[in-house]
Coordinates of C-alpha atoms and ligand atoms in Angstrom, one line a residue:
X1 CA 0.0 -0.1 0.3
X2 CA 1.4 3.6 -0.7
X3 CA 0.9 6.4 1.2
X4 CA -0.4 9.5 -0.7
X5 CA -0.6 13.3 0.9
X6 CA -2.7 15.9 -1.0
X7 CA -3.8 19.4 -0.8
X8 CA -7.6 19.1 -1.5
X9 CA -11.0 19.4 -1.0
X10 CA -13.5 16.3 0.3
X11 CA -16.0 16.8 -2.6
X12 CA -13.3 17.6 -5.3
X13 CA -11.2 13.8 -4.2
X14 CA -11.5 11.3 -6.5
X15 CA -11.7 8.0 -5.1
X16 CA -12.7 4.9 -4.4
X17 CA -13.4 5.2 -0.5
X18 CA -13.8 8.8 1.4
X19 CA -12.6 8.8 5.2
X20 CA -14.3 11.1 6.9
X21 CA -13.4 10.8 10.8
X22 CA -15.7 12.7 13.5
X23 CA -16.3 13.9 16.9
X24 CA -19.3 12.5 18.6
X25 CA -22.0 15.3 18.5
X26 CA -20.4 17.6 16.1
X27 CA -21.2 16.4 12.6
X28 CA -21.6 19.9 11.3
X29 CA -18.4 19.9 9.7
X30 CA -17.3 22.2 7.1
X31 CA -16.4 18.8 4.6
X32 CA -20.2 16.9 5.4
X33 CA -21.5 20.2 5.0
X34 CA -19.7 20.2 1.8
X35 CA -20.4 16.9 0.7
X36 CA -24.3 17.6 1.8
X37 CA -25.0 19.7 -0.2
X38 CA -23.2 18.4 -3.7
X39 CA -25.4 15.7 -2.5
X40 CA -28.3 17.7 -2.1
X41 CA -29.1 16.8 1.4
X42 CA -29.5 13.8 1.1
X43 CA -26.2 12.7 3.8
X44 CA -27.9 14.8 6.4
X45 CA -31.0 12.7 5.9
X46 CA -29.4 9.7 6.1
X47 CA -27.3 11.0 8.9
X48 CA -30.3 11.5 10.8
X49 CA -32.2 8.1 9.8
X50 CA -29.2 5.8 10.8
X51 CA -28.8 7.8 14.1
X52 CA -25.2 8.1 13.1
X53 CA -24.1 10.0 16.0
X54 CA -19.9 9.8 15.2
X55 CA -19.8 7.5 19.0
X56 CA -16.4 6.0 18.7
X57 CA -16.0 3.1 16.5
X58 CA -19.5 3.8 14.4
X59 CA -19.5 4.0 10.9
X60 CA -21.9 4.7 8.5
X61 CA -21.9 4.1 4.4
X62 CA -22.9 6.1 1.7
X63 CA -22.8 5.4 -1.5
X64 CA -22.6 8.5 -3.7
X65 CA -24.1 6.8 -7.3
X66 CA -21.8 8.6 -9.4
X67 CA -22.7 12.0 -7.6
X68 CA -19.7 12.8 -6.1
X69 CA -16.0 12.4 -7.5
X70 CA -15.5 9.6 -4.7
X71 CA -18.2 6.6 -5.3
X72 CA -18.5 5.7 -1.3
X73 CA -18.1 7.8 2.0
X74 CA -17.6 6.4 5.2
X75 CA -18.1 8.6 8.4
X76 CA -16.1 6.8 11.2
X77 CA -17.0 8.1 15.0
X78 CA -14.1 9.1 17.0
X79 CA -16.3 9.4 20.1
X80 CA -16.1 12.4 22.1
X81 CA -12.2 12.6 23.1
X82 CA -11.0 15.8 23.4
X83 CA -8.3 15.1 22.3
X84 CA -8.2 11.8 19.6
X85 CA -5.2 9.9 20.3
X86 CA -3.2 8.0 18.9
X87 CA -5.1 4.5 19.3
X88 CA -7.8 6.2 18.3
X89 CA -6.7 7.1 14.8
X90 CA -4.9 3.3 14.7
X91 CA -8.5 1.9 14.8
X92 CA -10.3 3.9 12.7
X93 CA -8.0 3.3 9.8
X94 CA -8.5 -0.1 10.6
X95 CA -12.1 -0.2 10.1
X96 CA -11.6 1.9 6.9
X97 CA -9.5 -0.9 5.5
X98 CA -12.0 -3.5 6.8
X99 CA -14.6 -1.1 4.9
X100 CA -12.6 -0.8 1.9
X101 CA -12.0 -4.4 1.2
X102 CA -15.7 -5.3 1.5
X103 CA -17.1 -3.0 -1.2
X104 CA -13.4 -3.7 -3.2
X105 CA -12.0 -0.2 -3.0
X106 CA -8.7 -0.2 -4.2
X107 CA -7.9 3.4 -2.9
X108 CA -8.8 4.8 0.0
X109 CA -8.9 9.2 0.9
X110 CA -8.8 10.0 4.5
X111 CA -9.7 13.3 5.6
X112 CA -6.8 14.1 7.6
X113 CA -7.4 17.1 10.2
X114 CA -5.7 16.2 13.7
X115 CA -6.5 18.7 16.4
X116 CA -2.6 18.4 17.6
X117 CA 0.4 16.4 16.5
X118 CA -0.2 15.5 12.6
X119 CA 3.3 13.9 12.7
X120 CA 1.8 10.5 15.1
X121 CA -1.5 11.2 13.8
X122 CA 0.0 10.8 10.4
X123 CA 1.8 7.0 11.0
X124 CA -0.7 5.6 13.4
X125 CA -3.5 6.4 10.6
X126 CA -1.1 4.4 8.4
X127 CA -0.2 2.0 10.6
X128 CA -3.9 1.0 11.6
X129 CA -5.1 0.9 8.2
X130 CA -1.7 -1.4 7.5
X131 CA -2.0 -3.8 10.6
X132 CA -6.1 -4.0 9.6
X133 CA -5.3 -5.5 6.6
X134 CA -3.8 -8.7 8.5
X135 CA -5.4 -11.9 7.0
X136 CA -3.9 -15.8 7.9
X137 CA -6.1 -17.4 5.7
X138 CA -3.5 -20.0 4.4
X139 CA -5.6 -22.7 5.6
X140 CA -9.0 -21.9 4.2
X141 CA -10.3 -23.4 1.6
X142 CA -13.4 -20.9 0.8
X143 CA -11.6 -17.6 0.7
X144 CA -10.9 -15.7 -2.5
X145 CA -8.5 -13.0 -2.0
X146 CA -10.0 -9.4 -2.3
X147 CA -9.2 -6.5 -4.1
X148 CA -6.5 -5.4 -1.6
X149 CA -6.0 -1.5 -0.9
X150 CA -3.1 -0.2 -2.9
X151 CA -3.2 3.6 -2.0
X152 CA -4.1 5.4 1.0
X153 CA -4.0 9.4 0.7
X154 CA -4.0 12.0 3.6
X155 CA -5.7 15.0 2.0
X156 CA -7.3 18.3 3.7
X157 CA -7.6 21.4 2.2
X158 CA -4.0 22.9 2.7
X159 CA -2.4 20.1 3.6
X160 CA 1.2 19.9 2.7
X161 CA 3.8 17.1 3.0
X162 CA 6.1 17.1 5.3
X163 CA 10.0 15.5 6.3
X164 CA 8.3 15.1 9.8
X165 CA 5.2 13.6 8.4
X166 CA 6.7 11.4 5.8
X167 CA 9.3 10.0 8.4
X168 CA 6.8 9.1 10.3
X169 CA 4.7 7.4 8.2
X170 CA 8.1 5.5 7.2
X171 CA 7.9 4.2 10.4
X172 CA 4.9 2.9 10.5
X173 CA 5.5 1.0 7.6
X174 CA 8.5 -0.7 8.3
X175 CA 7.6 -1.4 11.8
X176 CA 4.4 -3.7 10.9
X177 CA 6.2 -6.1 8.9
X178 CA 7.6 -7.8 12.5
X179 CA 3.9 -6.7 13.7
X180 CA 3.0 -9.2 11.0
X181 CA 6.1 -12.1 10.9
X182 CA 4.6 -12.6 14.6
X183 CA 1.3 -13.1 14.4
X184 CA 2.3 -15.5 11.5
X185 CA 4.4 -17.7 14.1
X186 CA 2.1 -17.5 16.7
X187 CA -0.9 -18.7 14.1
X188 CA 0.9 -20.9 12.8
X189 CA -0.6 -24.0 13.8
X190 CA 1.6 -25.6 16.9
X191 CA 2.8 -29.1 14.6
X192 CA 4.2 -26.9 12.0
X193 CA 5.6 -24.4 14.4
X194 CA 8.1 -26.2 16.2
X195 CA 11.3 -25.3 17.9
X196 CA 13.4 -26.4 14.8
X197 CA 10.6 -24.4 12.5
X198 CA 11.1 -21.6 14.4
X199 CA 14.9 -21.4 14.1
X200 CA 14.9 -21.9 10.1
X201 CA 12.3 -19.0 10.2
X202 CA 14.4 -16.7 12.2
X203 CA 17.0 -17.2 10.2
X204 CA 14.9 -16.7 7.1
X205 CA 13.5 -13.4 8.3
X206 CA 16.4 -12.0 10.4
X207 CA 18.9 -11.4 7.6
X208 CA 20.3 -8.0 6.8
X209 CA 23.1 -5.9 7.1
X210 CA 24.1 -5.5 11.3
X211 CA 22.0 -8.8 11.9
X212 CA 22.6 -12.5 12.1
X213 CA 21.5 -15.6 14.1
X214 CA 22.8 -18.9 15.8
X215 CA 20.3 -21.6 16.5
X216 CA 21.6 -24.2 18.7
X217 CA 20.7 -27.4 18.5
X218 CA 20.6 -30.1 21.8
X219 CA 24.2 -30.8 21.7
X220 CA 25.5 -27.5 22.1
X221 CA 22.7 -26.0 24.5
X222 CA 23.8 -29.2 27.0
X223 CA 27.9 -27.7 26.3
X224 CA 25.4 -24.7 27.5
X225 CA 23.7 -26.3 30.4
X226 CA 21.1 -24.6 29.3
X227 CA 19.0 -26.8 32.3
X228 CA 15.8 -25.5 32.2
X229 CA 15.3 -25.7 28.2
X230 CA 16.7 -29.3 28.6
X231 CA 14.2 -30.8 31.7
X232 CA 11.1 -29.2 29.9
X233 CA 12.0 -31.1 26.1
X234 CA 12.6 -34.2 28.0
X235 CA 9.3 -35.0 27.3
X236 CA 9.3 -34.3 23.5
X237 CA 10.0 -35.7 20.8
X238 CA 11.0 -32.7 18.7
X239 CA 14.7 -31.4 20.0
X240 CA 14.8 -27.9 21.3
X241 CA 16.4 -24.9 19.9
X242 CA 18.1 -22.0 21.7
X243 CA 17.9 -18.9 19.2
X244 CA 20.5 -15.9 19.6
X245 CA 19.9 -12.9 16.9
X246 CA 22.4 -10.2 17.1
X247 CA 21.5 -6.7 15.8
X248 CA 24.9 -4.7 15.5
X249 CA 24.8 -0.8 14.0
X250 CA 26.7 0.8 12.0
X251 CA 27.3 3.5 13.9
X252 CA 28.2 4.4 17.1
X253 CA 26.5 2.7 19.9
X254 CA 24.5 4.4 22.5
X255 CA 23.5 1.2 24.5
X256 CA 23.5 -2.3 24.9
X257 CA 19.7 -4.3 25.2
X258 CA 18.8 -7.8 25.7
X259 CA 15.3 -9.1 25.0
X260 CA 14.6 -12.6 26.0
X261 CA 11.2 -14.3 24.5
X262 CA 8.8 -17.7 25.2
X263 CA 9.4 -20.1 23.1
X264 CA 6.9 -23.0 24.3
X265 CA 5.8 -23.8 20.8
X266 CA 2.7 -25.7 22.4
X267 CA 2.0 -26.1 26.5
X268 CA 0.1 -29.0 27.0
X269 CA 1.3 -28.4 30.8
X270 CA 3.6 -31.8 30.5
X271 CA 2.8 -34.2 33.0
X272 CA 0.7 -31.4 35.3
X273 CA -1.5 -32.6 32.1
X274 CA -3.6 -28.7 30.8
X275 CA -8.0 -29.1 30.8
X276 CA -8.6 -29.9 27.2
X277 CA -10.1 -26.5 27.5
X278 CA -6.9 -25.1 28.5
X279 CA -5.1 -26.2 26.1
X280 CA -7.4 -25.0 22.5
X281 CA -5.3 -22.2 22.8
X282 CA -1.6 -22.9 23.4
X283 CA -0.2 -22.7 20.5
X284 CA -0.1 -18.9 21.8
X285 CA 2.8 -19.8 24.5
X286 CA 5.5 -18.8 21.6
X287 CA 4.2 -14.8 21.1
X288 CA 7.1 -14.0 23.1
X289 CA 9.9 -15.4 21.6
X290 CA 7.8 -14.2 17.8
X291 CA 7.3 -11.2 19.1
X292 CA 11.7 -10.6 19.8
X293 CA 12.0 -12.3 16.1
X294 CA 9.4 -9.5 15.0
X295 CA 11.0 -6.9 16.5
X296 CA 14.7 -8.3 15.5
X297 CA 13.6 -8.4 12.0
X298 CA 12.8 -4.8 11.9
X299 CA 16.7 -3.6 12.9
X300 CA 18.4 -3.2 9.7
X301 CA 15.6 -1.2 8.2
X302 CA 14.9 1.1 11.3
X303 CA 19.1 1.2 12.2
X304 CA 18.4 2.2 15.7
X305 CA 21.9 2.9 17.5
X306 CA 21.4 0.1 20.0
X307 CA 23.0 -2.9 19.8
X308 CA 20.8 -5.9 20.9
X309 CA 21.0 -9.4 21.0
X310 CA 17.5 -11.1 20.8
X311 CA 17.2 -14.5 23.2
X312 CA 14.3 -17.1 22.5
X313 CA 14.7 -20.4 24.1
X314 CA 12.5 -22.7 22.1
X315 CA 10.7 -25.7 22.9
X316 CA 7.0 -27.7 23.4
X317 CA 6.0 -29.0 26.7
X318 CA 4.7 -32.1 26.5
X319 CA 4.4 -35.4 28.9
X320 CA 6.1 -37.7 27.5
X321 CA 7.7 -41.5 28.9
X322 CA 10.6 -39.5 29.7
X323 CA 9.0 -35.5 30.9
X324 CA 10.3 -34.2 33.7
X325 CA 8.7 -35.0 37.0
X326 CA 6.9 -33.1 39.7
X327 CA 9.9 -33.4 42.6
X328 CA 12.6 -32.9 40.0
X329 CA 15.0 -30.3 40.7
X330 CA 16.9 -28.3 38.1
X331 CA 20.9 -26.9 38.4
X332 CA 20.7 -23.7 37.0
X333 CA 24.0 -22.2 35.1
X334 CA 23.8 -19.5 38.1
X335 CA 24.1 -22.2 40.5
X336 CA 20.7 -21.1 41.7
X337 CA 18.2 -24.4 41.9
X338 CA 14.5 -25.3 41.3
X339 CA 12.5 -27.8 42.6
X340 CA 9.4 -28.4 40.1
X341 CA 6.0 -29.4 41.4
X342 CA 4.6 -28.3 38.7
X343 CA 5.3 -28.8 35.0
X344 CA 2.8 -26.7 33.8
X345 CA 4.9 -23.8 35.2
X346 CA 7.7 -24.2 32.5
X347 CA 8.1 -20.6 30.7
X348 CA 10.0 -19.5 34.0
X349 CA 12.2 -22.7 33.9
X350 CA 13.1 -21.9 30.5
X351 CA 13.6 -18.2 30.7
X352 CA 15.4 -18.5 34.0
X353 CA 18.0 -20.5 31.2
X354 CA 17.8 -17.6 29.1
X355 CA 18.1 -14.4 31.4
X356 CA 21.0 -16.0 33.3
X357 CA 22.9 -16.2 29.9
X358 CA 21.9 -12.4 28.9
X359 CA 23.0 -11.3 32.4
X360 CA 26.1 -12.3 31.9
X361 CA 26.7 -10.0 29.0
X362 CA 26.1 -7.1 31.0
X363 CA 23.3 -5.4 28.8
X364 CA 22.1 -2.1 30.0
X365 CA 18.9 -3.6 29.9
X366 CA 17.7 -6.5 29.8
X367 CA 13.3 -6.9 28.1
X368 CA 11.3 -10.0 28.5
X369 CA 8.0 -11.2 26.8
X370 CA 6.1 -13.9 27.7
X371 CA 2.6 -15.8 27.8
X372 CA 3.9 -16.4 31.4
X373 CA 0.7 -16.6 33.4
X374 CA -3.2 -17.4 33.4
X375 CA -2.8 -15.2 37.1
X376 CA -1.9 -12.1 35.0
X377 CA -4.9 -12.3 33.2
X378 CA -7.5 -12.6 35.7
X379 CA -6.0 -9.8 36.7
X380 CA -6.0 -7.1 34.3
X381 CA -7.8 -9.2 31.2
X382 CA -7.1 -10.3 28.0
X383 CA -6.7 -6.3 26.8
X384 CA -3.6 -6.2 29.1
X385 CA -0.4 -6.9 29.2
X386 CA 1.7 -6.9 33.2
X387 CA 4.8 -4.9 33.7
X388 CA 7.3 -5.9 36.5
X389 CA 10.5 -4.4 36.8
X390 CA 13.3 -3.8 39.4
X391 CA 14.5 -0.2 38.0
X392 CA 11.7 2.3 37.7
X393 CA 13.3 4.7 35.1
X394 CA 13.0 1.4 32.7
X395 CA 9.1 0.4 33.3
X396 CA 8.4 4.1 32.5
X397 CA 10.2 4.0 29.4
X398 CA 8.6 1.3 28.4
X399 CA 5.0 2.2 29.7
X400 CA 5.7 5.0 27.8
X401 CA 6.5 3.4 24.3
X402 CA 3.7 1.4 25.2
X403 CA 1.2 4.0 25.8
X404 CA 2.8 5.5 21.7
X405 CA 2.1 1.8 20.4
X406 CA -1.0 1.6 21.7
X407 CA -0.5 -1.3 23.3
X408 CA -1.7 -1.4 27.0
X409 CA 0.8 -2.5 29.9
X410 CA -0.4 -2.2 33.6
X411 CA 2.8 -1.8 36.5
X412 CA 2.0 -4.4 38.8
X413 CA 4.6 -5.1 42.1
X414 CA 7.5 -7.1 42.5
X415 CA 6.4 -8.1 45.8
X416 CA 9.5 -9.4 48.1
X417 CA 7.5 -10.9 50.8
X418 CA 5.9 -13.2 48.4
X419 CA 9.3 -15.0 48.2
X420 CA 8.8 -16.8 51.6
X421 CA 6.0 -18.9 49.5
X422 CA 8.7 -19.9 47.8
X423 CA 10.7 -21.9 49.6
X424 CA 11.2 -25.3 49.4
X425 CA 12.4 -28.4 51.0
X426 CA 14.3 -29.4 49.3
X427 CA 16.3 -26.8 46.4
X428 CA 16.7 -23.0 46.6
X429 CA 13.2 -22.4 45.3
X430 CA 10.2 -24.2 44.2
X431 CA 8.7 -23.2 40.2
X432 CA 5.2 -22.5 42.2
X433 CA 4.1 -21.0 45.2
X434 CA 0.1 -20.4 46.9
X435 CA -3.0 -20.1 44.7
X436 CA -2.6 -16.1 45.1
X437 CA -0.6 -13.2 43.5
X438 CA 0.6 -15.9 40.6
X439 CA 1.9 -13.3 38.2
X440 CA 3.8 -12.0 40.8
X441 CA 5.3 -15.6 42.1
X442 CA 6.5 -16.6 38.3
X443 CA 8.3 -12.6 38.0
X444 CA 9.9 -13.1 41.7
X445 CA 11.7 -16.4 40.6
X446 CA 12.5 -14.7 37.0
X447 CA 14.0 -11.8 39.0
X448 CA 16.8 -14.2 40.8
X449 CA 18.1 -14.7 37.0
X450 CA 18.7 -11.2 36.1
X451 CA 21.7 -10.5 38.5
X452 CA 20.4 -6.8 39.6
X453 CA 20.9 -5.9 36.1
X454 CA 17.7 -3.1 34.6
X455 CA 15.6 -5.5 33.5
X456 CA 11.8 -5.3 32.9
X457 CA 9.2 -8.5 32.2
X458 CA 6.3 -8.4 30.2
X459 CA 3.1 -10.9 31.0
X460 CA 1.6 -11.4 27.9
X461 CA -0.1 -13.8 28.1
X462 CA -3.9 -12.3 27.7
X463 CA -3.0 -9.4 25.0
X464 CA -0.5 -11.8 22.7
X465 CA -4.3 -13.9 21.5
X466 CA -7.8 -11.8 20.9
X467 CA -10.5 -14.3 20.3
X468 CA -12.7 -11.8 19.8
X469 CA -12.6 -9.3 16.4
X470 CA -10.9 -6.9 16.6
X471 CA -10.5 -3.8 14.2
X472 CA -6.4 -3.7 13.8
X473 CA -6.0 -7.7 14.1
X474 CA -8.4 -9.3 13.6
X475 CA -8.7 -12.8 15.7
X476 CA -5.8 -15.6 16.9
X477 CA -2.0 -13.2 17.3
X478 CA -1.7 -10.0 17.5
X479 CA 1.7 -9.8 17.3
X480 CA 1.7 -8.1 21.3
X481 CA 5.3 -6.1 22.2
X482 CA 6.6 -5.4 18.6
X483 CA 5.4 -2.0 18.3
X484 CA 6.6 -1.5 22.0
X485 CA 9.7 -2.7 21.8
X486 CA 10.7 -1.0 18.2
X487 CA 9.8 2.5 19.6
X488 CA 11.3 1.5 22.9
X489 CA 15.0 0.6 20.8
X490 CA 14.0 3.8 18.6
X491 CA 13.8 5.8 21.0
X492 CA 15.4 5.8 24.4
Ligands
BES1 N1 1.6 -21.0 29.1 C1 1.0 -20.6 30.3 C2 0.2 -19.5 30.6 C3 -1.1 -19.3 29.9 C4 -2.3 -19.2 30.5 C5 -1.1 -18.1 29.0 C6 -3.3 -18.7 29.4 C7 -1.6 -17.7 28.2 C8 -3.3 -18.2 28.6 C9 1.8 -21.0 31.2 O1 2.9 -22.2 31.4 C10 1.1 -22.0 32.8 O2 0.5 -22.7 32.3 N2 0.8 -21.3 33.8 C11 0.5 -21.7 35.0 C12 0.9 -21.6 36.0 C13 1.1 -22.1 37.2 C14 0.9 -23.8 37.5 C15 1.6 -22.2 38.5 C16 -1.0 -20.4 35.2 O3 -1.2 -20.0 34.6 O4 -2.0 -21.0 35.2
ZN2 ZN1 2.1 -24.0 31.3
ZN3 ZN1 3.9 -22.2 28.9

């Protein structure tokens, strides 16, 4: 999809779908009035009949039947927010793209008159339209590919293109393919996305200037003593992989960042087997790893002056004959030991290896993404990820980037008193505590492996996967985290 800017009026622009974003109860805009005049009052009549009020998310389509240069109008409600934020622009553009694909429009013209921060708004509109265009139809036999939108024109009388606008649009265009890669990896069936497949895909997608990939097989994982990954892998016939992606910027390095992603390609729970219902979506359990791969894959194009290493321990979690058993003890690289009382609390077991390995490189900060606990979903619902951190400056900066990206994060506390509940009768700690505060106790276990390096842990169990339809990602893998991480790497 090509993005253009034009200085034009709504009644003169020729397009397949003319999008008019409107604020609630403020429908008498200059553009609407001029269109209504050209349509001899039919538009206002239609608005009245339909009871369209421009509530956030509402839409009204009007077929101009050849009476205007635009063949269809889409009135898109922005709601009553005083300042329309980037998230509203993103969703409005996502809805516009959907409407365009329903009517077979190849060109969209978007009336672009944000009250503030036009650069940010332009990037959000383009990002939203592109994000809304995502489809995963590979396994459907009955889809004809719909006409795809070829161009998106942002216009209004007097609109001028500027380097700032173009930069923001370019950044959005470069970020989105990373989100799509993460979504694709999550949406593939779990018998396709094996650890080996994840390694192969990483090699394919993380190539280009400054990027290099190492994929460690079982022997190397044994030699590196990644005991958690080996323990979780024991119940599986698939070999594990440890994926390491490195980005070396061309210029002077300002910071060194480590990104760690949980790569459980399917979580059956292991011997602590999940119920049939809880297992249905468990192909999503590599969404953290997918977000790291998606993020890394864009770095050669976006070129931040940050050295970034991505670490993804990958395996499925199955109850085979040689599976780890409740009561087994894992001894880690840094000497710490964990008694495994529940094999379904496996994410922390493999992340511990990756965090300990990453910490040895002494990065300026480490961020890990993991679909770690159902408890986090109980606390925050499916739309919000939890963030835990040992460093408030880092947490604030990740949360600022998430806000800009329209990805919801809510900080939860690392309550040190809860460590008591993790005491084991045989090892340094158990892998599960009592029935309450499960997201926090999981985070406390991870913290044992970060060696005091500024660290943030994002529990993305909820927002990694959309079970209900959503204007910018549909159902399924959302690619949550990629947009936040890329903004973080581009702005710190
Ligand atoms: N992968 C799950 C967490 C999860 C649950 C992600 C729902 C997405 C949706 C994780 O490995 C897990 O099973 N955690 C257990 C931990 C428990 C055994 C302490 C959980 O949350 O129930
Ligand atoms: Zn589990
Ligand atoms: Zn899991």
